[in-house]
């Protein structure tokens, strides 16, 4: 078997869910047609688009504005702001939703502060989902735009300012157009995140496609499968655009000089207030609400014997399952993706693009859709495929399909970074393939591969819908524990599981996202004209849901 | 190329080993929704439409007593019923616990349940179990209306559940349309009052701005905080509110007489056909019907025991005093039909 054949074979699983959806819908065209023409099933598609567009635009504005303030103005503590503003990445959407609901729940923070006299508004529906998703997704715009702004040549801006344009006008007419591709790529990722989201819209009860797909999965499977295809096609189209936008973004990266710094003057206090508010709402308040419930729950106690508050050792099972399944997925992902990375980097071409595209397609498909495709497929298949139903290997396969692309990107970069002359030298010295891999390639590649594995680990840890649908009976992760506790309004339990999940996620996010971002920050700060910067690579993580 | 091939094959083998090695240790380490046994090695897969909060303690006590590990998939009763329907012979479920009879009747009609041993059936009065012996009631609960006393005075209370579509209740009523107790209540209402009247009532509720919640717990919370004045729930959710906050401004109201709104439902247990006569499965159901098991459900949340002679919770009318309508359980057949009726009414989910 050649590397090509191996890469093709390994890429096949990534296409399976989509192929299944097409085959199944093709076998039931009347059902597909009925679903596509029924107002009750099409309304959710419009709600998905409405929510996705609203959140993408708002997150685009917030993310770009924050990036400009941090990257290009004389704000105090810009490095710290850069760090704080990307931290909301640690929070899965369902945890954000739980925090919002718990804050407004009776006996929650707000009712304690205001007293029972003030009736609290309901947070469910469009506005709740819009708020939570916007606050959690703006970093997807903030990070790439900040990276772009820090490496953008200041010449045009300088001219504009010398010609008398005000800072804000310069921002709109010079800065935004130049960062256009980065903003677009970020906003498209946000859009994908929102239309794929399951946790927040389900908890906040806003009837989008994902919610409709979930509600009908058993009641009317043909509707569910038809809508899955609709959502899948939407997601794949978005990812295709996103990849184009970010490729343009990389080309735009130019020779670098110390970027222009705009003095904010009297507006400095306002800028600090705005950024502070953003960090407070997206990070401090949700964590504060969770801490409030967890601490009060622990102080007051309760009489439920199966509450994690009474028996902290109950956390160990979900913690072990979460760690185990995530680590297994990360290892499998690296092993599967490595041959694909070799093939696509070493012999670029149409076939290589198709293989890489298949892997990315797996990532584009929402986790809920991937999981449902596997559920239906294994349920209806005889023999060994059918035997996979509700087993851990199938769950790990679904994780792999959904998150493999995260490892592929990093691994491709790692493979590409091996200087061919080193390999040539090793070969001429008589090393065989295995030896060359072990002594030359692996030592050079492993940091990149580890980063890729880490991203898979981080995303798998926070995954919700596939875990809910595919895990074997009795298997629960921190994410599903948060979910089930929140569903029955046991917010003190949900808060404990959520805080543990956030802590784990924060550690990984620090190493995988924040530290690299800060390093590139420092590099840009110290760099002189003659160096060509590496493009800052923003991992397209974690479109979970 | 040969070396490369070897490396590649090696990679695949290692990955497969990793998957299966983990699969092996993973399923034994998932203790959270499973209860660890004392070590005789046997284990039981339970699908539970009742939440962990309510059945978890009884399952843990069962494990402690018998050493049988229980792996539970929690979910919605209707969902799990339909899931077992889809899974058919492949279902891993060995015991199915549901909030209400509807899901059981549906599975029974699809020939997916086994007949329970007569000794198990005999523990429960005939009105609380299937005529053909495929499922038994485990606990009893009544449908009630809870209301916020800050927002509602006695004179505002409706005479019948059908009154809730009147203008004075516009935007004031909370329901949980996807909940199986609500669905069984709708099915029973169809029997008691006819499909036309039921459909009109559901559409009336939707038109009157009744608010849909995901779960009864959420309704209880919403009524307690004054988000909405009225909520249609099972009786024990009232106990739950009071437990959380003894001063909560909430009271419970039972529709007078044999109004469909005061339906009495049993939570249920059954053994799916592939697990017929599984000794551990039978033992679990027997345990839940034992005096100790019944007492746990009564103590946990104030449900009504279905086994004669078990003491009832204090502070609520006794089972013999309750007025409720009777209906034909075997009429609770088509889960999908009721679910579609509810979905079609526009009340949301």
mmCIF file of C-alpha atoms in Angstrom, chain A residues 1 3 6 104-106 119 122 205 211 216-221 303-306 317-318 321 324-325 328 332 335 378-379 381 386 389-390 392-393 396 433 468 471-476 481 487-491, chain B residues 3-5 8 11 14-15 19-20 22-23 26-27 30-34 45 47 51-53 56-57 71-73 79 82-83 86-87 90 92 211-215 217 221 225 227 243-244 336 339-340 343 349:
data_model
loop_
_atom_site.group_PDB
_atom_site.id
_atom_site.type_symbol
_atom_site.label_atom_id
_atom_site.label_comp_id
_atom_site.label_asym_id
_atom_site.label_seq_id
_atom_site.Cartn_x
_atom_site.Cartn_y
_atom_site.Cartn_z
ATOM 1 C CA UNK A 1 0.000 0.000 0.000
ATOM 2 C CA UNK A 3 1.121 6.446 1.211
ATOM 3 C CA UNK A 6 -3.253 4.762 2.968
ATOM 4 C CA UNK A 104 -31.996 34.375 36.697
ATOM 5 C CA UNK A 105 -33.372 31.341 38.487
ATOM 6 C CA UNK A 106 -35.238 31.630 41.807
ATOM 7 C CA UNK A 119 -40.070 39.468 39.042
ATOM 8 C CA UNK A 122 -37.296 34.983 31.311
ATOM 9 C CA UNK A 205 -35.209 26.912 24.034
ATOM 10 C CA UNK A 211 -33.135 21.722 18.191
ATOM 11 C CA UNK A 216 -37.551 14.764 15.725
ATOM 12 C CA UNK A 217 -34.770 12.191 15.807
ATOM 13 C CA UNK A 218 -37.118 9.503 17.115
ATOM 14 C CA UNK A 219 -40.514 11.073 16.572
ATOM 15 C CA UNK A 220 -40.051 11.510 12.856
ATOM 16 C CA UNK A 221 -36.610 10.333 11.748
ATOM 17 C CA UNK A 303 -30.495 15.664 51.254
ATOM 18 C CA UNK A 304 -29.860 14.093 47.871
ATOM 19 C CA UNK A 305 -27.500 11.174 48.348
ATOM 20 C CA UNK A 306 -26.451 11.227 44.686
ATOM 21 C CA UNK A 317 -16.150 8.913 37.387
ATOM 22 C CA UNK A 318 -17.053 11.660 34.896
ATOM 23 C CA UNK A 321 -14.288 9.221 31.547
ATOM 24 C CA UNK A 324 -9.837 8.887 29.133
ATOM 25 C CA UNK A 325 -12.051 9.366 26.124
ATOM 26 C CA UNK A 328 -7.828 8.225 23.436
ATOM 27 C CA UNK A 332 -6.183 8.101 17.507
ATOM 28 C CA UNK A 335 -2.208 8.384 14.234
ATOM 29 C CA UNK A 378 -25.350 1.496 13.223
ATOM 30 C CA UNK A 379 -28.941 0.929 14.343
ATOM 31 C CA UNK A 381 -26.909 -2.031 9.853
ATOM 32 C CA UNK A 386 -24.459 -2.810 13.901
ATOM 33 C CA UNK A 389 -24.024 0.757 18.367
ATOM 34 C CA UNK A 390 -23.609 2.436 21.754
ATOM 35 C CA UNK A 392 -16.938 3.545 22.985
ATOM 36 C CA UNK A 393 -15.124 2.819 19.696
ATOM 37 C CA UNK A 396 -14.334 7.855 19.553
ATOM 38 C CA UNK A 433 12.706 4.931 6.782
ATOM 39 C CA UNK A 468 -25.272 12.381 24.622
ATOM 40 C CA UNK A 471 -22.175 7.011 24.671
ATOM 41 C CA UNK A 472 -22.811 3.567 26.120
ATOM 42 C CA UNK A 473 -25.313 3.289 28.980
ATOM 43 C CA UNK A 474 -23.711 4.351 32.224
ATOM 44 C CA UNK A 475 -20.984 6.399 30.533
ATOM 45 C CA UNK A 476 -21.004 10.068 31.405
ATOM 46 C CA UNK A 481 -23.204 15.761 33.809
ATOM 47 C CA UNK A 487 -32.023 19.974 32.690
ATOM 48 C CA UNK A 488 -33.597 19.219 36.043
ATOM 49 C CA UNK A 489 -32.641 22.622 37.471
ATOM 50 C CA UNK A 490 -30.057 21.254 39.953
ATOM 51 C CA UNK A 491 -27.808 24.242 39.389
ATOM 52 C CA UNK B 3 9.577 0.510 5.471
ATOM 53 C CA UNK B 4 6.997 3.207 4.999
ATOM 54 C CA UNK B 5 4.310 0.594 4.608
ATOM 55 C CA UNK B 8 1.861 2.929 8.353
ATOM 56 C CA UNK B 11 0.281 3.182 13.119
ATOM 57 C CA UNK B 14 -1.521 0.954 17.427
ATOM 58 C CA UNK B 15 -4.564 3.129 16.925
ATOM 59 C CA UNK B 19 -9.340 2.287 20.875
ATOM 60 C CA UNK B 20 -10.116 -1.155 22.126
ATOM 61 C CA UNK B 22 -9.585 2.119 26.176
ATOM 62 C CA UNK B 23 -13.001 0.712 25.391
ATOM 63 C CA UNK B 26 -13.563 2.873 29.924
ATOM 64 C CA UNK B 27 -16.736 0.940 30.405
ATOM 65 C CA UNK B 30 -17.752 4.828 34.248
ATOM 66 C CA UNK B 31 -19.106 4.887 37.729
ATOM 67 C CA UNK B 32 -21.073 8.075 37.620
ATOM 68 C CA UNK B 33 -24.308 6.901 36.161
ATOM 69 C CA UNK B 34 -23.471 3.368 37.015
ATOM 70 C CA UNK B 45 -28.470 -1.949 31.673
ATOM 71 C CA UNK B 47 -33.026 2.927 30.415
ATOM 72 C CA UNK B 51 -34.318 11.488 36.226
ATOM 73 C CA UNK B 52 -31.313 10.400 38.236
ATOM 74 C CA UNK B 53 -32.375 12.657 41.069
ATOM 75 C CA UNK B 56 -30.596 7.150 41.461
ATOM 76 C CA UNK B 57 -30.869 6.508 45.211
ATOM 77 C CA UNK B 71 -25.543 1.119 34.019
ATOM 78 C CA UNK B 72 -28.173 3.719 33.313
ATOM 79 C CA UNK B 73 -29.064 5.729 30.246
ATOM 80 C CA UNK B 79 -37.689 9.415 23.703
ATOM 81 C CA UNK B 82 -39.222 5.407 20.833
ATOM 82 C CA UNK B 83 -35.518 4.556 21.046
ATOM 83 C CA UNK B 86 -36.066 1.786 16.935
ATOM 84 C CA UNK B 87 -33.530 -0.536 18.530
ATOM 85 C CA UNK B 90 -30.859 -4.864 19.450
ATOM 86 C CA UNK B 92 -29.200 -3.100 25.246
ATOM 87 C CA UNK B 211 -45.624 29.043 27.852
ATOM 88 C CA UNK B 212 -43.754 25.850 27.065
ATOM 89 C CA UNK B 213 -40.976 24.677 29.385
ATOM 90 C CA UNK B 214 -38.565 21.792 28.929
ATOM 91 C CA UNK B 215 -39.264 20.052 32.207
ATOM 92 C CA UNK B 217 -38.682 21.267 37.355
ATOM 93 C CA UNK B 221 -38.926 27.205 39.389
ATOM 94 C CA UNK B 225 -40.041 33.071 41.140
ATOM 95 C CA UNK B 227 -42.191 34.394 36.182
ATOM 96 C CA UNK B 243 -37.897 21.690 50.026
ATOM 97 C CA UNK B 244 -35.738 24.256 48.242
ATOM 98 C CA UNK B 336 -46.214 9.613 17.950
ATOM 99 C CA UNK B 339 -46.697 14.014 20.212
ATOM 100 C CA UNK B 340 -47.749 15.191 16.765
ATOM 101 C CA UNK B 343 -46.566 19.676 18.109
ATOM 102 C CA UNK B 349 -41.567 21.930 22.845
#
